[in-house]
PDB file of C-alpha atoms in Angstrom:
ATOM      1  CA  MET A 254       0.102   0.244   0.011  1.00  0.00           C
ATOM      2  CA  LEU A 255       1.348   3.281  -0.861  1.00  0.00           C
ATOM      3  CA  ASP A 256       2.118   5.937   1.876  1.00  0.00           C
ATOM      4  CA  PRO A 257      -0.370   8.472   1.999  1.00  0.00           C
ATOM      5  CA  THR A 258       2.132  11.206   1.988  1.00  0.00           C
ATOM      6  CA  ILE A 259       2.913  10.160  -1.598  1.00  0.00           C
ATOM      7  CA  VAL A 260      -0.677   9.762  -2.522  1.00  0.00           C
ATOM      8  CA  PHE A 261      -2.191  13.045  -1.259  1.00  0.00           C
ATOM      9  CA  ASP A 262      -0.937  16.520  -1.895  1.00  0.00           C
ATOM     10  CA  THR A 263      -0.178  18.817   1.339  1.00  0.00           C
ATOM     11  CA  SER A 264      -3.723  19.956   1.436  1.00  0.00           C
ATOM     12  CA  GLY A 265      -4.706  17.504   4.348  1.00  0.00           C
ATOM     13  CA  PRO A 266      -7.505  15.163   4.649  1.00  0.00           C
ATOM     14  CA  LEU A 267     -11.133  15.965   4.197  1.00  0.00           C
ATOM     15  CA  GLU A 268     -12.165  14.104   7.347  1.00  0.00           C
ATOM     16  CA  SER A 269     -10.685  13.231  10.779  1.00  0.00           C
ATOM     17  CA  PRO A 270      -8.920   9.950  10.629  1.00  0.00           C
ATOM     18  CA  LEU A 271     -11.586   7.142  10.080  1.00  0.00           C
ATOM     19  CA  THR A 272     -12.898   5.486  13.215  1.00  0.00           C
ATOM     20  CA  ASP A 273     -14.584   2.047  13.272  1.00  0.00           C
ATOM     21  CA  GLU A 274     -17.972   3.520  14.210  1.00  0.00           C
ATOM     22  CA  ALA A 275     -17.935   5.803  11.261  1.00  0.00           C
ATOM     23  CA  LEU A 276     -16.829   3.041   8.919  1.00  0.00           C
ATOM     24  CA  ARG A 277     -19.915   0.992  10.275  1.00  0.00           C
ATOM     25  CA  GLU A 278     -22.264   3.799   9.655  1.00  0.00           C
ATOM     26  CA  VAL A 279     -20.885   4.840   5.980  1.00  0.00           C
ATOM     27  CA  GLU A 280     -21.046   1.162   5.106  1.00  0.00           C
ATOM     28  CA  ALA A 281     -24.537   0.680   6.381  1.00  0.00           C
ATOM     29  CA  ARG A 282     -25.645   3.858   4.758  1.00  0.00           C
ATOM     30  CA  LEU A 283     -23.886   2.594   1.170  1.00  0.00           C
ATOM     31  CA  GLY A 284     -25.207  -0.810   1.757  1.00  0.00           C
ATOM     32  CA  ARG A 285     -21.854  -2.124   0.377  1.00  0.00           C
ATOM     33  CA  LYS A 286     -18.525  -3.057   2.327  1.00  0.00           C
ATOM     34  CA  LEU A 287     -15.501  -0.861   1.158  1.00  0.00           C
ATOM     35  CA  PRO A 288     -12.516  -2.503   0.147  1.00  0.00           C
ATOM     36  CA  ALA A 289      -9.727  -2.890   2.789  1.00  0.00           C
ATOM     37  CA  ALA A 290      -6.882  -0.982   1.018  1.00  0.00           C
ATOM     38  CA  TYR A 291      -9.680   2.193   0.929  1.00  0.00           C
ATOM     39  CA  VAL A 292     -10.377   1.539   4.537  1.00  0.00           C
ATOM     40  CA  ASP A 293      -6.778   1.184   5.289  1.00  0.00           C
ATOM     41  CA  LEU A 294      -5.827   4.544   3.606  1.00  0.00           C
ATOM     42  CA  ALA A 295      -8.789   6.399   4.919  1.00  0.00           C
ATOM     43  CA  ARG A 296      -7.379   5.610   8.569  1.00  0.00           C
ATOM     44  CA  ARG A 297      -4.091   7.244   7.768  1.00  0.00           C
ATOM     45  CA  HIS A 298      -5.331  10.094   5.569  1.00  0.00           C
ATOM     46  CA  ASN A 299      -8.928  10.369   4.878  1.00  0.00           C
ATOM     47  CA  GLY A 300      -9.783  11.740   1.306  1.00  0.00           C
ATOM     48  CA  GLY A 301      -8.013  14.711  -0.217  1.00  0.00           C
ATOM     49  CA  VAL A 302      -6.647  16.086  -3.246  1.00  0.00           C
ATOM     50  CA  LEU A 303      -4.305  13.434  -4.749  1.00  0.00           C
ATOM     51  CA  ALA A 304      -0.663  14.449  -5.662  1.00  0.00           C
ATOM     52  CA  ARG A 305      -0.573  11.795  -8.603  1.00  0.00           C
ATOM     53  CA  ASP A 306      -3.458  12.760 -10.744  1.00  0.00           C
ATOM     54  CA  ALA A 307      -3.689  10.727 -13.560  1.00  0.00           C
ATOM     55  CA  HIS A 308      -4.353   6.885 -14.268  1.00  0.00           C
ATOM     56  CA  PRO A 309      -3.805   4.941 -17.602  1.00  0.00           C
ATOM     57  CA  SER A 310      -7.038   3.818 -19.496  1.00  0.00           C
ATOM     58  CA  PRO A 311      -7.351   1.109 -21.774  1.00  0.00           C
ATOM     59  CA  GLY A 312      -8.864   3.056 -24.300  1.00  0.00           C
ATOM     60  CA  ARG A 313     -10.054   6.727 -25.552  1.00  0.00           C
ATOM     61  CA  THR A 314     -12.234   8.472 -22.861  1.00  0.00           C
ATOM     62  CA  SER A 315     -13.874  12.234 -23.312  1.00  0.00           C
ATOM     63  CA  TRP A 316     -10.700  13.300 -21.423  1.00  0.00           C
ATOM     64  CA  SER A 317      -7.796  11.706 -23.318  1.00  0.00           C
ATOM     65  CA  ALA A 318      -6.755   8.951 -25.754  1.00  0.00           C
ATOM     66  CA  ASN A 319      -4.849   7.142 -23.124  1.00  0.00           C
ATOM     67  CA  TYR A 320      -5.401   8.298 -19.501  1.00  0.00           C
ATOM     68  CA  VAL A 321      -8.235   9.843 -17.077  1.00  0.00           C
ATOM     69  CA  ALA A 322      -7.312  12.529 -14.621  1.00  0.00           C
ATOM     70  CA  VAL A 323      -8.044  12.132 -11.202  1.00  0.00           C
ATOM     71  CA  TYR A 324      -8.535  14.888  -8.793  1.00  0.00           C
ATOM     72  CA  THR A 325     -10.047  14.357  -5.202  1.00  0.00           C
ATOM     73  CA  LEU A 326     -10.580  11.091  -3.321  1.00  0.00           C
ATOM     74  CA  ALA A 327     -13.711  11.188  -1.302  1.00  0.00           C
ATOM     75  CA  ALA A 328     -13.014  10.573   2.455  1.00  0.00           C
ATOM     76  CA  ILE A 329     -15.067   7.888   4.279  1.00  0.00           C
ATOM     77  CA  GLY A 330     -17.634   9.704   6.240  1.00  0.00           C
ATOM     78  CA  ARG A 331     -20.622  12.202   6.138  1.00  0.00           C
ATOM     79  CA  THR A 332     -19.303  15.405   7.389  1.00  0.00           C
ATOM     80  CA  ALA A 333     -17.042  16.755   4.591  1.00  0.00           C
ATOM     81  CA  SER A 334     -18.994  17.903   1.347  1.00  0.00           C
ATOM     82  CA  PHE A 335     -16.884  15.444  -0.704  1.00  0.00           C
ATOM     83  CA  SER A 336     -17.005  12.404   1.558  1.00  0.00           C
ATOM     84  CA  LEU A 337     -18.764   9.053   0.589  1.00  0.00           C
ATOM     85  CA  CYS A 338     -22.195  10.385   2.449  1.00  0.00           C
ATOM     86  CA  GLY A 339     -21.531  13.753   2.112  1.00  0.00           C
ATOM     87  CA  GLU A 340     -23.559  16.411   0.275  1.00  0.00           C
ATOM     88  CA  LEU A 341     -21.621  15.957  -2.687  1.00  0.00           C
ATOM     89  CA  GLY A 342     -21.143  12.023  -2.003  1.00  0.00           C
ATOM     90  CA  ASN A 343     -22.171   9.057  -3.804  1.00  0.00           C
ATOM     91  CA  ALA A 344     -25.979   9.766  -3.534  1.00  0.00           C
ATOM     92  CA  PHE A 345     -25.594  12.907  -5.323  1.00  0.00           C
ATOM     93  CA  TRP A 346     -24.023  11.668  -8.316  1.00  0.00           C
ATOM     94  CA  ILE A 347     -26.584   9.083  -8.719  1.00  0.00           C
ATOM     95  CA  ALA A 348     -29.558  11.195  -7.726  1.00  0.00           C
ATOM     96  CA  GLU A 349     -28.667  14.546  -9.316  1.00  0.00           C
ATOM     97  CA  TRP A 350     -26.310  13.734 -12.288  1.00  0.00           C
ATOM     98  CA  GLY A 351     -27.601  10.315 -13.440  1.00  0.00           C
ATOM     99  CA  TYR A 352     -24.850   8.382 -12.842  1.00  0.00           C
ATOM    100  CA  PRO A 353     -25.610   4.408 -13.095  1.00  0.00           C
ATOM    101  CA  ASP A 354     -26.137   2.745  -9.508  1.00  0.00           C
ATOM    102  CA  ILE A 355     -23.170   0.501 -10.010  1.00  0.00           C
ATOM    103  CA  GLY A 356     -21.459   0.914  -6.851  1.00  0.00           C
ATOM    104  CA  ILE A 357     -19.661   3.559  -4.883  1.00  0.00           C
ATOM    105  CA  TYR A 358     -18.499   6.838  -6.614  1.00  0.00           C
ATOM    106  CA  ILE A 359     -15.040   7.529  -4.678  1.00  0.00           C
ATOM    107  CA  ALA A 360     -13.163  10.083  -6.658  1.00  0.00           C
ATOM    108  CA  ASP A 361     -14.021  13.411  -8.984  1.00  0.00           C
ATOM    109  CA  CYS A 362     -12.352  14.373 -12.038  1.00  0.00           C
ATOM    110  CA  PRO A 363     -11.178  17.987 -13.267  1.00  0.00           C
ATOM    111  CA  SER A 364     -14.050  18.026 -15.707  1.00  0.00           C
ATOM    112  CA  ALA A 365     -16.529  19.343 -12.844  1.00  0.00           C
ATOM    113  CA  GLY A 366     -18.673  16.102 -12.681  1.00  0.00           C
ATOM    114  CA  HIS A 367     -18.536  15.047 -16.303  1.00  0.00           C
ATOM    115  CA  ASP A 368     -16.709  12.079 -15.394  1.00  0.00           C
ATOM    116  CA  MET A 369     -16.101  10.196 -11.992  1.00  0.00           C
ATOM    117  CA  ILE A 370     -14.034   7.224 -10.713  1.00  0.00           C
ATOM    118  CA  ALA A 371     -16.199   4.386  -9.085  1.00  0.00           C
ATOM    119  CA  LEU A 372     -15.941   1.025  -7.333  1.00  0.00           C
ATOM    120  CA  ASP A 373     -18.000  -1.158  -9.428  1.00  0.00           C
ATOM    121  CA  TYR A 374     -19.657  -3.811  -7.421  1.00  0.00           C
ATOM    122  CA  ARG A 375     -21.485  -5.519 -10.126  1.00  0.00           C
ATOM    123  CA  SER A 376     -19.542  -8.724 -10.140  1.00  0.00           C
ATOM    124  CA  PRO A 377     -18.840 -10.715  -7.360  1.00  0.00           C
ATOM    125  CA  GLY A 378     -15.534 -10.257  -5.159  1.00  0.00           C
ATOM    126  CA  GLU A 379     -13.688  -7.349  -4.774  1.00  0.00           C
ATOM    127  CA  PRO A 380     -15.068  -4.415  -6.743  1.00  0.00           C
ATOM    128  CA  THR A 381     -13.227  -3.256  -9.620  1.00  0.00           C
ATOM    129  CA  VAL A 382     -12.182   0.633 -10.325  1.00  0.00           C
ATOM    130  CA  VAL A 383     -13.756   2.256 -13.024  1.00  0.00           C
ATOM    131  CA  HIS A 384     -14.210   5.566 -15.003  1.00  0.00           C
ATOM    132  CA  VAL A 385     -17.818   6.644 -15.821  1.00  0.00           C
ATOM    133  CA  ASP A 386     -17.928   9.154 -18.505  1.00  0.00           C
ATOM    134  CA  GLN A 387     -21.035  11.105 -18.417  1.00  0.00           C
ATOM    135  CA  GLU A 388     -20.032  12.879 -21.802  1.00  0.00           C
ATOM    136  CA  TRP A 389     -20.222   9.396 -23.470  1.00  0.00           C
ATOM    137  CA  ASN A 390     -23.571   8.438 -22.390  1.00  0.00           C
ATOM    138  CA  TYR A 391     -22.179   6.990 -18.870  1.00  0.00           C
ATOM    139  CA  GLN A 392     -19.555   4.670 -20.556  1.00  0.00           C
ATOM    140  CA  VAL A 393     -18.077   2.617 -18.175  1.00  0.00           C
ATOM    141  CA  THR A 394     -14.183   1.689 -18.620  1.00  0.00           C
ATOM    142  CA  VAL A 395     -12.112  -0.639 -16.077  1.00  0.00           C
ATOM    143  CA  LEU A 396      -9.145   0.912 -14.889  1.00  0.00           C
ATOM    144  CA  ALA A 397      -8.159  -1.516 -12.420  1.00  0.00           C
ATOM    145  CA  PRO A 398      -9.313  -4.844 -10.750  1.00  0.00           C
ATOM    146  CA  ASP A 399      -9.004  -3.424  -7.296  1.00  0.00           C
ATOM    147  CA  PHE A 400      -8.457  -0.319  -5.248  1.00  0.00           C
ATOM    148  CA  GLU A 401      -4.993  -0.792  -4.207  1.00  0.00           C
ATOM    149  CA  THR A 402      -3.963  -1.713  -7.918  1.00  0.00           C
ATOM    150  CA  PHE A 403      -5.733   1.506  -8.944  1.00  0.00           C
ATOM    151  CA  LEU A 404      -3.559   3.464  -6.342  1.00  0.00           C
ATOM    152  CA  ASP A 405      -0.456   1.704  -7.549  1.00  0.00           C
ATOM    153  CA  GLY A 406      -1.134   2.687 -10.908  1.00  0.00           C
ATOM    154  CA  LEU A 407      -1.506   6.623 -10.352  1.00  0.00           C
ATOM    155  CA  VAL A 408       1.049   8.763 -11.959  1.00  0.00           C
ATOM    156  CA  ASP A 409       1.440  12.515 -12.788  1.00  0.00           C
ATOM    157  CA  GLU A 410      -0.582  13.932 -15.537  1.00  0.00           C
ATOM    158  CA  THR A 411       2.722  15.362 -17.005  1.00  0.00           C
ATOM    159  CA  GLU A 412       3.666  11.499 -17.953  1.00  0.00           C
ATOM    160  CA  PHE A 413       1.003  11.471 -20.780  1.00  0.00           C
ATOM    161  CA  ASP A 414       1.484  13.246 -24.012  1.00  0.00           C
ATOM    162  CA  GLU A 415      -0.600  16.272 -24.296  1.00  0.00           C
ATOM    163  CA  ASP A 416      -1.392  15.458 -27.819  1.00  0.00           C
ATOM    164  CA  SER A 417      -3.010  12.165 -27.088  1.00  0.00           C
TER     165      SER A 417
END
């Protein structure tokens, strides 16, 4: 698992470190168990702006030919606006923006809501990490087989060719 000081920029977490009580409440509200790697990271740094802000994509998206830009990872909580159960959390993206109810929306992109990163629970086992592209009729693209692999795949956006 990556050190949170490598994953996040210096702006600090969105919420306080995760407690067992808050985790139980959030999972009950969401109706899903969160991946252990996400919980572990939240116990050390609970959401925030990502320092490494891009992830390779297996194909074109509305953002780029070969990657997606990733901005903020949602905190596991309910008090911060962009926490999983906050004002701009998972329920907001489904109810207000019409995103498909495939799992849990965990990260936003710099497109101001026109694409999101989600944990996709449609298959049994560990949820995959997907990019959901509102600009392309909510196209779902698998980015990683699990959350830990997703984190490991984050890179600086400057690693991608601007002309892609």
